[in-house]
XYZ file of N, CA and C in Angstrom:
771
model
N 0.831 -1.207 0.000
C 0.000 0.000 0.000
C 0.867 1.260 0.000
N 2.057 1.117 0.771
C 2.928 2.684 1.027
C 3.419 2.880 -0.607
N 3.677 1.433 -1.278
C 4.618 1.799 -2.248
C 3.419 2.450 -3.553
N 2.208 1.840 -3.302
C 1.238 3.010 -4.189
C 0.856 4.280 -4.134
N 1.378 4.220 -2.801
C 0.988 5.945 -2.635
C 2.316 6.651 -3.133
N 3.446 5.820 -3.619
C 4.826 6.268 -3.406
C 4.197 6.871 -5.199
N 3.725 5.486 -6.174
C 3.289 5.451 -7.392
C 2.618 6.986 -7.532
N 1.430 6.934 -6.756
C 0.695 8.242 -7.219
C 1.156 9.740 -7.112
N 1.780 9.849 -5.702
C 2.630 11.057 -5.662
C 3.551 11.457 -6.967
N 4.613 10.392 -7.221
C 5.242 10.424 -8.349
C 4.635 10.886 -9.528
N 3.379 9.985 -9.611
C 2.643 10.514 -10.500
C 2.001 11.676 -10.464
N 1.697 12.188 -9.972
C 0.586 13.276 -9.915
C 1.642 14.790 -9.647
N 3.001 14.535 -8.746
C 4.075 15.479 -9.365
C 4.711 15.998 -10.452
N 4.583 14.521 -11.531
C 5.116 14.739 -12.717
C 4.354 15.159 -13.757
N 2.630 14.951 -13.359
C 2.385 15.672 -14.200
C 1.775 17.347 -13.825
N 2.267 17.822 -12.650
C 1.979 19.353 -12.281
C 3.847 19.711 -13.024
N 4.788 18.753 -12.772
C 5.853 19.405 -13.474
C 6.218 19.418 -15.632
N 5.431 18.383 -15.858
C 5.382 18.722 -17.529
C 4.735 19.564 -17.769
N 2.954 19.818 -17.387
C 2.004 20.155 -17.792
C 2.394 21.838 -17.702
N 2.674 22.448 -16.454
C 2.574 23.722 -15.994
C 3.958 24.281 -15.146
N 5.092 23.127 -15.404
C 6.418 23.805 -14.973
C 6.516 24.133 -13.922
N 5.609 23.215 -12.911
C 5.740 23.660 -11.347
C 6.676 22.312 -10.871
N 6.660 22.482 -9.584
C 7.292 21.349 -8.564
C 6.307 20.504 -8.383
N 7.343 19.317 -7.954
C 6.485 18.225 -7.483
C 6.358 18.165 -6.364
N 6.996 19.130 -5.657
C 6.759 19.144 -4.129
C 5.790 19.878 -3.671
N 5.005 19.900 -4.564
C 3.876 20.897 -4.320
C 2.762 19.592 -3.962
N 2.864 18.393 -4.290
C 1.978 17.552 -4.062
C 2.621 16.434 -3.296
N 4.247 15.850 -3.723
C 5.100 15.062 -3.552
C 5.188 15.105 -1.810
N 5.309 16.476 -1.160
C 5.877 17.157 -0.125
C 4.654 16.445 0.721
N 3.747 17.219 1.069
C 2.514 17.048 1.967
C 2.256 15.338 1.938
N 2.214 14.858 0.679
C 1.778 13.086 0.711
C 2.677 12.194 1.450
N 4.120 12.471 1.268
C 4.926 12.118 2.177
C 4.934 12.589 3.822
N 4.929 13.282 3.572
C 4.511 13.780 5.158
C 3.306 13.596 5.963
N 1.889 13.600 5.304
C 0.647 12.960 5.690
C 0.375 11.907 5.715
N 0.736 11.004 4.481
C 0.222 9.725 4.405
C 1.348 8.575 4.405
N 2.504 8.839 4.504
C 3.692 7.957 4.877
C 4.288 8.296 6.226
N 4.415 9.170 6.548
C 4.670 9.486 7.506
C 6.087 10.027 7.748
N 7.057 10.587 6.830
C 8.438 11.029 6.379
C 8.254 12.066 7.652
N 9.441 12.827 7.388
C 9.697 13.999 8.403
C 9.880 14.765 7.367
N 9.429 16.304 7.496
C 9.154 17.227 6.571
C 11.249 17.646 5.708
N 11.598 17.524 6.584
C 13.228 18.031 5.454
C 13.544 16.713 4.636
N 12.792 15.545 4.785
C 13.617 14.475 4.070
C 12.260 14.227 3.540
N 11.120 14.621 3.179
C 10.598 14.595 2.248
C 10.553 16.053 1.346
N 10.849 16.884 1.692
C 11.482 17.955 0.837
C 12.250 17.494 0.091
N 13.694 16.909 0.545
C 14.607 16.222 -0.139
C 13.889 15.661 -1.158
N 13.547 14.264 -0.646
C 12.552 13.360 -1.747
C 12.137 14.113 -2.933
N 11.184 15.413 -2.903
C 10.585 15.781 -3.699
C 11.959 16.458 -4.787
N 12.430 17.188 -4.307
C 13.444 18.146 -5.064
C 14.406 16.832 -5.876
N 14.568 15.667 -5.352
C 15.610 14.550 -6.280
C 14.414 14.535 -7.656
N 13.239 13.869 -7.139
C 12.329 13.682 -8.291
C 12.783 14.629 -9.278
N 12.419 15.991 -8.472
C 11.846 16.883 -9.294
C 13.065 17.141 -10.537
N 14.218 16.481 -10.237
C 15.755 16.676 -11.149
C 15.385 16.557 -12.652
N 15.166 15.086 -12.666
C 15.033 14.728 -13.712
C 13.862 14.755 -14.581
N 12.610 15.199 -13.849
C 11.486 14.869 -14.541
C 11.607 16.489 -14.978
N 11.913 17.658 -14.290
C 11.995 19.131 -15.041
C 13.222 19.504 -15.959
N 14.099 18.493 -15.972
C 15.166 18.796 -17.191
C 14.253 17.790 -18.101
N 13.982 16.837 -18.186
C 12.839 16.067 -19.222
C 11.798 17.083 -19.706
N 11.087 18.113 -18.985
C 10.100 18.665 -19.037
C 10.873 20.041 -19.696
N 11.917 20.772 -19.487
C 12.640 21.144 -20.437
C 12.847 21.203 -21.602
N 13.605 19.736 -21.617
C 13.959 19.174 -23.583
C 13.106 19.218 -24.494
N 11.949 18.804 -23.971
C 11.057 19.113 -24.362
C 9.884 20.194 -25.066
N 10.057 21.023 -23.687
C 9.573 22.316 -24.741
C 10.552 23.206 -24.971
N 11.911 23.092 -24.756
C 12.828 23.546 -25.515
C 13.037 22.851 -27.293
N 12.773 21.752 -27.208
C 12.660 20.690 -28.479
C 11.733 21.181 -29.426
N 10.703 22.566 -28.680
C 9.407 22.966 -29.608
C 9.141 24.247 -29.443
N 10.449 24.789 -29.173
C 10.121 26.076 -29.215
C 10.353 27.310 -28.021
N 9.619 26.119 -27.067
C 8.830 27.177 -26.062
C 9.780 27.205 -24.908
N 10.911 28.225 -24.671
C 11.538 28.565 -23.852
C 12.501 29.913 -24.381
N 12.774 30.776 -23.514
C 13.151 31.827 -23.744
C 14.468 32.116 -22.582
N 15.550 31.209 -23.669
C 16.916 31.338 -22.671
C 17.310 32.737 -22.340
N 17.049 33.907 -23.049
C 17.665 35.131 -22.946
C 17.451 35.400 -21.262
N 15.682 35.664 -21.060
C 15.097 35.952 -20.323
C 15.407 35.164 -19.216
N 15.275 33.359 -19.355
C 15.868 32.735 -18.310
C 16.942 32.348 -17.899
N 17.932 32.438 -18.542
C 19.074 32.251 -17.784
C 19.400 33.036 -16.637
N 19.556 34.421 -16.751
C 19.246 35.337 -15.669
C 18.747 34.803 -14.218
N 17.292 34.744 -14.670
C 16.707 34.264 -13.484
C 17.350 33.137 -12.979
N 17.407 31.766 -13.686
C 18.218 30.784 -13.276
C 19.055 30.889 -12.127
N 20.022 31.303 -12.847
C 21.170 32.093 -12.335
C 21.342 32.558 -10.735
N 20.069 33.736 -10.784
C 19.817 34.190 -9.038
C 19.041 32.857 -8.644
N 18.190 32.555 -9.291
C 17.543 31.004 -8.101
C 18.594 30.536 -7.692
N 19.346 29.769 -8.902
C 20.379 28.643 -8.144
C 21.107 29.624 -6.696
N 21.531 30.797 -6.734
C 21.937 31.353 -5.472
C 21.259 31.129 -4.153
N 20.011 31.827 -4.406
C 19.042 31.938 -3.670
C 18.758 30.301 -3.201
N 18.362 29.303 -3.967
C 18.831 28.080 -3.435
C 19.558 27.515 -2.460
N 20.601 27.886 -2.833
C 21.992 27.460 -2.044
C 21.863 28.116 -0.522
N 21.418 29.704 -0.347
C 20.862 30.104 1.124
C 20.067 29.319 1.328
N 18.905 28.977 0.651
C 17.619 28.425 1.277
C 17.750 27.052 1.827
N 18.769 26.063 1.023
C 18.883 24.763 1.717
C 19.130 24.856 3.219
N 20.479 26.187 3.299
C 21.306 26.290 4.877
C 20.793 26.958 5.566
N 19.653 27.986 5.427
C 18.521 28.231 6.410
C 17.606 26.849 6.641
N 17.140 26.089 5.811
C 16.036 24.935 5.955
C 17.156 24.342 6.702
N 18.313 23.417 6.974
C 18.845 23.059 7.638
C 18.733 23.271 9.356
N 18.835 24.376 8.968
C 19.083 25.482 10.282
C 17.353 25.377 11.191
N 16.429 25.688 10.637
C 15.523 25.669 11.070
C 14.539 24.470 10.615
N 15.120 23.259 10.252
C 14.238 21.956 10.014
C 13.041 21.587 10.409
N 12.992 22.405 12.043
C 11.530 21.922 12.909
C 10.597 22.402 13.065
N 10.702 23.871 12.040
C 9.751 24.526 12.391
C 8.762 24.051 11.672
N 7.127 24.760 11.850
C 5.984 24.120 11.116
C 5.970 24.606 9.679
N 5.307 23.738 8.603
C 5.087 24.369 7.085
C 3.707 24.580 7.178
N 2.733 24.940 7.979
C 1.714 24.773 7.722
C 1.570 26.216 7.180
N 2.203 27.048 7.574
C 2.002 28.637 7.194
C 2.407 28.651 5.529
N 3.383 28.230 4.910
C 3.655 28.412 3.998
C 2.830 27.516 2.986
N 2.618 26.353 3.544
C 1.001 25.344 2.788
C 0.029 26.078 2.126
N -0.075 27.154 3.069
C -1.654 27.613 2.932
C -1.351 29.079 1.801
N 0.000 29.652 1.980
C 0.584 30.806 0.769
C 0.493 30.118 -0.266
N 0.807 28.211 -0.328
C 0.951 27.818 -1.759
C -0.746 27.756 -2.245
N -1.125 27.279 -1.210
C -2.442 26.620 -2.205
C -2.974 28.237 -2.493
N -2.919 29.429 -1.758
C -3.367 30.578 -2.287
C -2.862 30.829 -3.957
N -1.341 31.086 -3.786
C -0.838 31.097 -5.130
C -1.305 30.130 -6.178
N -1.460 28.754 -5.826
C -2.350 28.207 -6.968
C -3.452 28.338 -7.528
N -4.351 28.966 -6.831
C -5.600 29.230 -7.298
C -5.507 30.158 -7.884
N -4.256 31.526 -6.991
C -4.607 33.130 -8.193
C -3.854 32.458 -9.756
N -3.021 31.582 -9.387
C -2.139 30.667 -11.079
C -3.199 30.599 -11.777
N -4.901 29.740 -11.024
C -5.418 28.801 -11.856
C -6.521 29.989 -12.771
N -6.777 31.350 -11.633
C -7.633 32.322 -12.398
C -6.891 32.754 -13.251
N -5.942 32.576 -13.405
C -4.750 33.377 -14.369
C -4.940 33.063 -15.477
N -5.051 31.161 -15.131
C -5.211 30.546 -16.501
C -6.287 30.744 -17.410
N -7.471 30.975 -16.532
C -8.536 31.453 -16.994
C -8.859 32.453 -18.099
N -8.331 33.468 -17.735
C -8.343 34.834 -18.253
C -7.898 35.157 -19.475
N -8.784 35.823 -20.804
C -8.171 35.840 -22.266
C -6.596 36.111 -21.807
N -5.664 36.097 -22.861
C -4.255 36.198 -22.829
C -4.025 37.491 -24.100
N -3.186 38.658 -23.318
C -3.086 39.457 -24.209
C -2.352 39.438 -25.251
N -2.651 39.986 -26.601
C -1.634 40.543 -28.065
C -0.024 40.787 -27.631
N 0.864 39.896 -27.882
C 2.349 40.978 -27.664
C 2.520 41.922 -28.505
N 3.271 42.962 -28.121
C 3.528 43.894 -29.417
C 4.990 43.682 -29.487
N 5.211 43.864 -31.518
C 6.631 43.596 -31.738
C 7.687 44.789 -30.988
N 6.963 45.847 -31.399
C 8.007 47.173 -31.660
C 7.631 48.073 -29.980
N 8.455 48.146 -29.340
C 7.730 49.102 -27.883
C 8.370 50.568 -27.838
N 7.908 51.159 -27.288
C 8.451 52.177 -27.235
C 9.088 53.168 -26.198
N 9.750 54.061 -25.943
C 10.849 53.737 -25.154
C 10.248 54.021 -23.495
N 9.114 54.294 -23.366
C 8.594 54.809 -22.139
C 8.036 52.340 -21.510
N 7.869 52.193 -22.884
C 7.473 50.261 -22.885
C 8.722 49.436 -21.891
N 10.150 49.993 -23.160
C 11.183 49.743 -22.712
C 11.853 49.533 -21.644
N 11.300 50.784 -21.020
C 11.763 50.864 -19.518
C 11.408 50.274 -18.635
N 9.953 50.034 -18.769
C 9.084 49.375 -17.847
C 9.968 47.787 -18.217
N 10.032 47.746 -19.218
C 10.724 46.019 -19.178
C 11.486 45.660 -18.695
N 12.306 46.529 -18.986
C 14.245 46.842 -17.806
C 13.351 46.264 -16.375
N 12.777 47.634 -16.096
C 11.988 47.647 -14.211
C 11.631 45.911 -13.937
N 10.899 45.743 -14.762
C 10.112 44.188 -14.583
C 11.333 43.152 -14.582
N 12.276 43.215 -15.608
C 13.521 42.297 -15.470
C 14.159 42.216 -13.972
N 14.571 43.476 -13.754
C 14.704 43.951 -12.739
C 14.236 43.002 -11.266
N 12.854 43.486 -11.265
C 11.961 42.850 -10.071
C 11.959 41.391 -10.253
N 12.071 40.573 -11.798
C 11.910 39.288 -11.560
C 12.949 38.369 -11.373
N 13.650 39.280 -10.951
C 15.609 39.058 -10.867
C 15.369 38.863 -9.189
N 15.001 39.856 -8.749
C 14.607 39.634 -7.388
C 13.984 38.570 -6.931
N 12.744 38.523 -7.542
C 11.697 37.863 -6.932
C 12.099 36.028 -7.514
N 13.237 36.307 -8.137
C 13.770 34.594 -8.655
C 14.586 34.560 -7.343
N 15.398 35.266 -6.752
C 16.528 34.793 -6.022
C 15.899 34.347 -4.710
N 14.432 35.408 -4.611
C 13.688 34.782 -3.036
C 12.996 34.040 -3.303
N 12.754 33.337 -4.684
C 12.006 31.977 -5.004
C 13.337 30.974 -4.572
N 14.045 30.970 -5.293
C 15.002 29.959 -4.963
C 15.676 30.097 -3.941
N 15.238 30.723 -2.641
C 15.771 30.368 -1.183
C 14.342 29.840 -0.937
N 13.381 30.389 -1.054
C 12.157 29.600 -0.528
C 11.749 27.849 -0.829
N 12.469 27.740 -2.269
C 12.792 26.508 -2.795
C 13.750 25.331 -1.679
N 14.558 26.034 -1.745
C 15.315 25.637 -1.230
C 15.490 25.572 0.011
N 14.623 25.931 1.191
C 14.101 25.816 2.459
C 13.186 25.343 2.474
N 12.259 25.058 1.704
C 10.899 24.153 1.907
C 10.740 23.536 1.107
N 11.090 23.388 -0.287
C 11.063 22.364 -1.245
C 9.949 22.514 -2.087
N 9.283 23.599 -1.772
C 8.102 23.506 -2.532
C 7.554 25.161 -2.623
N 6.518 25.360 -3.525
C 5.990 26.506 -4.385
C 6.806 27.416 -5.089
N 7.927 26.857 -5.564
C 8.858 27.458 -6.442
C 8.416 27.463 -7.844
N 8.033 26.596 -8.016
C 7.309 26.230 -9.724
C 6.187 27.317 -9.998
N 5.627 27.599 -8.970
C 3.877 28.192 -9.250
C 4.298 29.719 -9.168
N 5.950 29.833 -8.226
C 5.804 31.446 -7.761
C 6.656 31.750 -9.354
N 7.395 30.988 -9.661
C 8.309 30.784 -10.953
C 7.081 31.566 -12.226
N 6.626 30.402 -12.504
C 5.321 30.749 -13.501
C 4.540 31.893 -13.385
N 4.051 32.477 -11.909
C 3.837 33.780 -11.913
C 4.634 34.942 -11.952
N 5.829 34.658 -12.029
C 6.884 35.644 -12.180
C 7.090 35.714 -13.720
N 6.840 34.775 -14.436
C 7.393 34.614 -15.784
C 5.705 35.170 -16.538
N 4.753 34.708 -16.063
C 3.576 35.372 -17.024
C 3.114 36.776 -16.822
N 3.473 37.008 -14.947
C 2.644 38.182 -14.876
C 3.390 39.502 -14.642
N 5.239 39.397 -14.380
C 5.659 40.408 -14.545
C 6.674 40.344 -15.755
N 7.070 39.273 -16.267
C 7.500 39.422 -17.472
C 6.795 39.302 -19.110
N 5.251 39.010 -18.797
C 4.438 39.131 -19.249
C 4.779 37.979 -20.514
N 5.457 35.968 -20.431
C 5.478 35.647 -21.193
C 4.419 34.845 -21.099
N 4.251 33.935 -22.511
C 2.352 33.485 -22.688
C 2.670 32.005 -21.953
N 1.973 31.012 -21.756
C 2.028 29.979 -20.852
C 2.879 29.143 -21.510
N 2.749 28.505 -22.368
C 3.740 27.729 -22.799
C 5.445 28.274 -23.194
N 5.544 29.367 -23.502
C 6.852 29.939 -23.492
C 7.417 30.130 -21.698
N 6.183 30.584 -20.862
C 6.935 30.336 -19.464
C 7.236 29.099 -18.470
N 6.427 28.160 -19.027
C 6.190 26.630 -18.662
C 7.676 26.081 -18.979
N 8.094 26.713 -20.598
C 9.002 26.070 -20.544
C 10.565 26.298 -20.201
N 10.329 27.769 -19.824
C 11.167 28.558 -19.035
C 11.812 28.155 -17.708
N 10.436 28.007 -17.225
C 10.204 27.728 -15.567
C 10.926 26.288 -15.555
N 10.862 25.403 -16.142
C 11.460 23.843 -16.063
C 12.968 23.967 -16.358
N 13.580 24.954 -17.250
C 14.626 25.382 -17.129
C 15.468 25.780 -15.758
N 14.507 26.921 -14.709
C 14.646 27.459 -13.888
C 14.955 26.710 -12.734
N 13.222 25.456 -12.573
C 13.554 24.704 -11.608
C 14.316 23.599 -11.319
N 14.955 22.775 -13.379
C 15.916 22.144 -12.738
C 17.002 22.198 -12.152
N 17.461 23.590 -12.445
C 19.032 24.148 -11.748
C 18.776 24.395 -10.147
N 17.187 24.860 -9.775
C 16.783 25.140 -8.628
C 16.755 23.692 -7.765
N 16.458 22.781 -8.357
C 16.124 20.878 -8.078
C 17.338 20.705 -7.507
N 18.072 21.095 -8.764
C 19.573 20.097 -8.775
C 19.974 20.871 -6.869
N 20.229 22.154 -7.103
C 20.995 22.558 -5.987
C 20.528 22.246 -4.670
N 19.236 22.292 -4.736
C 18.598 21.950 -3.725
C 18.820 20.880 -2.824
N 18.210 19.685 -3.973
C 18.518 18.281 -3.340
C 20.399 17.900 -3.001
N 21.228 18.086 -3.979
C 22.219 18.219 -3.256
C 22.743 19.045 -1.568
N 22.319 20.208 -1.786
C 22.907 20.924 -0.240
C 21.764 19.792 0.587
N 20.571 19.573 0.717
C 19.792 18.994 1.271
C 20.468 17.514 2.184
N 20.840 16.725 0.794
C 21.147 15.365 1.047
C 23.026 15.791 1.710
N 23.689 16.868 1.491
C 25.169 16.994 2.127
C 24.644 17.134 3.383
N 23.776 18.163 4.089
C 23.225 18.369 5.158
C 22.631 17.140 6.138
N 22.538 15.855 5.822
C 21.982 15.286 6.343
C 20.806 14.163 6.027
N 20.042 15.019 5.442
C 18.818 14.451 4.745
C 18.677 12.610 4.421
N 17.995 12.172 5.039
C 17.914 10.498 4.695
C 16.894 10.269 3.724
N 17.582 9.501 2.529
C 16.960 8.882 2.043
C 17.038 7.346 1.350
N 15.836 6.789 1.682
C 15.609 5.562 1.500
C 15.564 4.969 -0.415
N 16.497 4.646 -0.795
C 16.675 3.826 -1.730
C 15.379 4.183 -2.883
N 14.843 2.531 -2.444
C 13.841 1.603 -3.031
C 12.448 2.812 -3.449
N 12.321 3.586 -2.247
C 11.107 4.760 -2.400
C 11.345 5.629 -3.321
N 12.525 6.113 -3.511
C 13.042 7.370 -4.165
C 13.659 7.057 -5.208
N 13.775 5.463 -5.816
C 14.009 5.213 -7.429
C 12.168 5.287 -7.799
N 11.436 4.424 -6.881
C 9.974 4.548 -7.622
C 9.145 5.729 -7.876
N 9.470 6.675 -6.752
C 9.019 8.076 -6.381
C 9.331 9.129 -8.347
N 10.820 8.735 -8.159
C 11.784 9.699 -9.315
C 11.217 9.411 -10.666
N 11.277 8.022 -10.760
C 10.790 7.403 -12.671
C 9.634 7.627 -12.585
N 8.062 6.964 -11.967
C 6.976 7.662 -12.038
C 6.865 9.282 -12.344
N 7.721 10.058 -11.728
C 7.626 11.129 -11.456
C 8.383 11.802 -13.339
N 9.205 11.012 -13.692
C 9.504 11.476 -14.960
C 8.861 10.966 -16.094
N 8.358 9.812 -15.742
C 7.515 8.926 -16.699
C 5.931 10.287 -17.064
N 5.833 10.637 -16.026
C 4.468 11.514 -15.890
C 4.869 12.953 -16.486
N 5.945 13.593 -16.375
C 6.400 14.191 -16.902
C 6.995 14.813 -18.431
N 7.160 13.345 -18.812
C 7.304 13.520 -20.134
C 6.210 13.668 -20.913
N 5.559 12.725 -20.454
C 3.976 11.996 -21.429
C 2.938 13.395 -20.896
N 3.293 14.419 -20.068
C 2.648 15.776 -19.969
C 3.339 16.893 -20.286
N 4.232 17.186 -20.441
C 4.776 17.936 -21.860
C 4.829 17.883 -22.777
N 4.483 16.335 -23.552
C 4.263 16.423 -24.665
C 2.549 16.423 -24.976
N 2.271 16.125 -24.182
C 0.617 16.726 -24.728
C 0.348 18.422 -24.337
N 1.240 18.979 -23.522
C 1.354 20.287 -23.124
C 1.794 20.981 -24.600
N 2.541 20.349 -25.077
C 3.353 21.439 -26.748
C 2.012 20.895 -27.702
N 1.874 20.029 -27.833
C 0.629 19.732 -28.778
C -0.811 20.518 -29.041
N -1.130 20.779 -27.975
C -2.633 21.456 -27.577
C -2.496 22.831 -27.575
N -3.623 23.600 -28.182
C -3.615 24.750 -28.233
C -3.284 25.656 -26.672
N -2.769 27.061 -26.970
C -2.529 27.891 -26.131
C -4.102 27.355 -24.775
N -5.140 28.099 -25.246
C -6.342 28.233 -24.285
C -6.550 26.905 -24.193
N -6.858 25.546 -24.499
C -6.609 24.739 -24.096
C -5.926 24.480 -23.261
N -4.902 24.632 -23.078
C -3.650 24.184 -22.130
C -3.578 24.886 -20.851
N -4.373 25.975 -21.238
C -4.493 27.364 -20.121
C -5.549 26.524 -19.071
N -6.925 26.027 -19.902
C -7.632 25.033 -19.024
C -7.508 24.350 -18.436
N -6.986 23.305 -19.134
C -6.195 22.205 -18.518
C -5.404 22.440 -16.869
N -4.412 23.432 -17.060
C -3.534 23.713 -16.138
C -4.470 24.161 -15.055
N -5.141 25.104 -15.423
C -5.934 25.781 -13.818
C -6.827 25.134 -13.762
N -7.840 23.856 -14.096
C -8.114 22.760 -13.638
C -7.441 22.197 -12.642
N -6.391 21.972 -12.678
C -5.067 20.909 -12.522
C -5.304 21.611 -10.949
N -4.777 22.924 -11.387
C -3.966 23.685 -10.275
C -5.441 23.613 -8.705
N -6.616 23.881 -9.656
C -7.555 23.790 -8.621
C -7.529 22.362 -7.593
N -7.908 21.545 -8.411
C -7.469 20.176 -8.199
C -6.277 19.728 -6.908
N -5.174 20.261 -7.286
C -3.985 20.238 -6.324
C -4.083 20.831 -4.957
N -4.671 22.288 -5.243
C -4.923 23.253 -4.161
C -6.105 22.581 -3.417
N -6.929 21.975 -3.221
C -8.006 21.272 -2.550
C -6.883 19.900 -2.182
N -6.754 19.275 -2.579
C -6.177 17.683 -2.133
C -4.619 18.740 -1.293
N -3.898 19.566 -2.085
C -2.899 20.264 -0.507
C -3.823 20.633 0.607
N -4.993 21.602 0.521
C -5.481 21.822 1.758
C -6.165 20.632 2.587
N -6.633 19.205 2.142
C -7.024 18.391 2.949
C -5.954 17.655 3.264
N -4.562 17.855 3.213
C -3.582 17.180 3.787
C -2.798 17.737 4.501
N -3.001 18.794 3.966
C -2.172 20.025 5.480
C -2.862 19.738 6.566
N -4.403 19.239 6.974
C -4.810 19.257 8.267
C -4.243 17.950 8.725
C-alpha cells in the first residue's frame, strides 16, 4: 500500500511538473509527510531529487518545440540557483519549524495561477516604445529579485517554487504559458539540482527503493505531460492547467490538516 501511494505522488508530481512547470513538491511534499509518515526536510529532499530529472525532461522538451526563452531565463536561473543554495542552509538550520504557514501561501498562489489561466491572454507587441522599454528593464529587474527569493524559498521548503516561478514569468514578465512553462522547467531544474544536493550533504535520509519509484513515475508523468502540453492549443492548455492547479490546491489543503 505505502509503495502506491509512493506510485501516485510520483505521478501526480510529474504531471503538475510537464504540464505547468511547477514542482512536485507541491503535491510530492505534503503526501509524504501525511500519508507515509516522512519527516518534513527528508521529504522535501525526496521531492526536489524527483523533481531533477522529470523538469530537465520537461525542459527538452519544450525547448525541443520552441517554447523557452533562454535570454530571459538564464538570468533568473542564475539568481535562483543562489538563492537556493541560502535556502537549503537556512532549511537546515531551522528543520523543525511548522510548514503549515507556507502550505496555505501555496495553495493561495495556486488558485490566483489557476484564475490566471482562466483569463483571455493578451496581443504581444513587436516594436515598444521607449517609455514600454523601460518598464521592461523595471520588470527584469523585479523578476531578478523575486527569482533569487524563489530559490531560497525553494530551497528551504522544497516547494511553491514552480507556481511562484510561472507567476513571475507570465505576470511580470508578461510571457504566454507555454513559453513560461518552458522557461520555468529550465529554472527549476538548476533550482532541483541545488537543492537536493545541499539537502542530502546536510543530512537528509533517504531511502533507496522509495526514491528510485518516487523519481521514474515522477519522470515517466512528466514527459507523457509535456508532450501533450506542446501539442494542444494555447487556451486549451491554459484550461487544462488551472483545472489541474484547482485540483492540487483542494487535495494540498485536505492534507495540510
Amino acid at each position: 500500500m505505502l509503495y502506491l501511494i509512493y506510485v501516485l505522488a510520483g505521478l501526480a508530481g510529474g504531471v503538475l511538473t510537464g504540464m505547468a512547470g511547477l514542482t512536485a513538491a507541491m503535491v510530492v511534499t505534503p503526501i509524504l509527510c501525511g500519508a507515509c509518515g516522512w519527516t518534513g526536510y527528508d521529504a522535501v529532499t525526496m521531492s526536489m531529487v524527483a523533481n531533477v530529472p522529470s523538469a530537465m525532461a520537461t525542459c527538452y522538451t519544450f525547448y525541443k518545440n520552441g517554447n523557452m526563452d533562454m535570454k530571459k531565463g538564464a538570468p533568473v536561473a542564475l539568481v535562483s540557483f543562489a538563492g537556493a543554495v541560502v535556502g537549503s542552509w537556512l532549511g537546515y538550520l531551522f528543520s523543525r519549524v511548522s510548514e503549515n504557514g507556507i502550505s496555505y501561501v501555496v495553495i493561495i498562489g495556486n488558485l490566483f495561477m489557476a484564475v490566471k489561466f482562466f483569463l483571455p491572454t493578451k496581443p504581444k507587441k513587436d516594436n515598444l516604445t521607449a517609455a514600454e522599454e523601460k518598464k521592461a528593464k523595471t520588470r527584469t529587474l523585479v523578476a531578478l529579485i523575486l527569482g533569487f527569493l524563489i530559490g531560497v524559498e525553494c530551497g528551504f521548503m522544497g516547494s511553491a517554487g514552480g507556481v511562484l516561478m510561472l507567476m513571475v514569468l507570465t505576470l511580470v514578465m508578461g510571457m504566454d504559458t507555454k513559453l513560461a512553462v518552458g522557461t520555468s522547467s529550465m529554472v527549476m531544474t538548476l533550482v532541483a539540482l541545488t537543492g537536493a544536493v545541499s539537502h542530502v550533504a546536510m543530512g537528509a535520509k533517504m531511502e533507496l527503493l522509495p526514491a528510485i519509484v518516487i523519481t521514474v513515475t515522477c519522470t515517466i508523468a512528466a514527459v507523457l505531460s509535456s508532450k501533450f502540453a506542446n501539442k494542444v492549443e494555447e487556451k486549451t492548455l491554459n484550461r487544462v492547467a488551472g483545472v489541474v492547479l484547482i485540483v492540487v490546491s483542494v487535495l494540498s489543503l485536505i492534507l495540510s490538516k
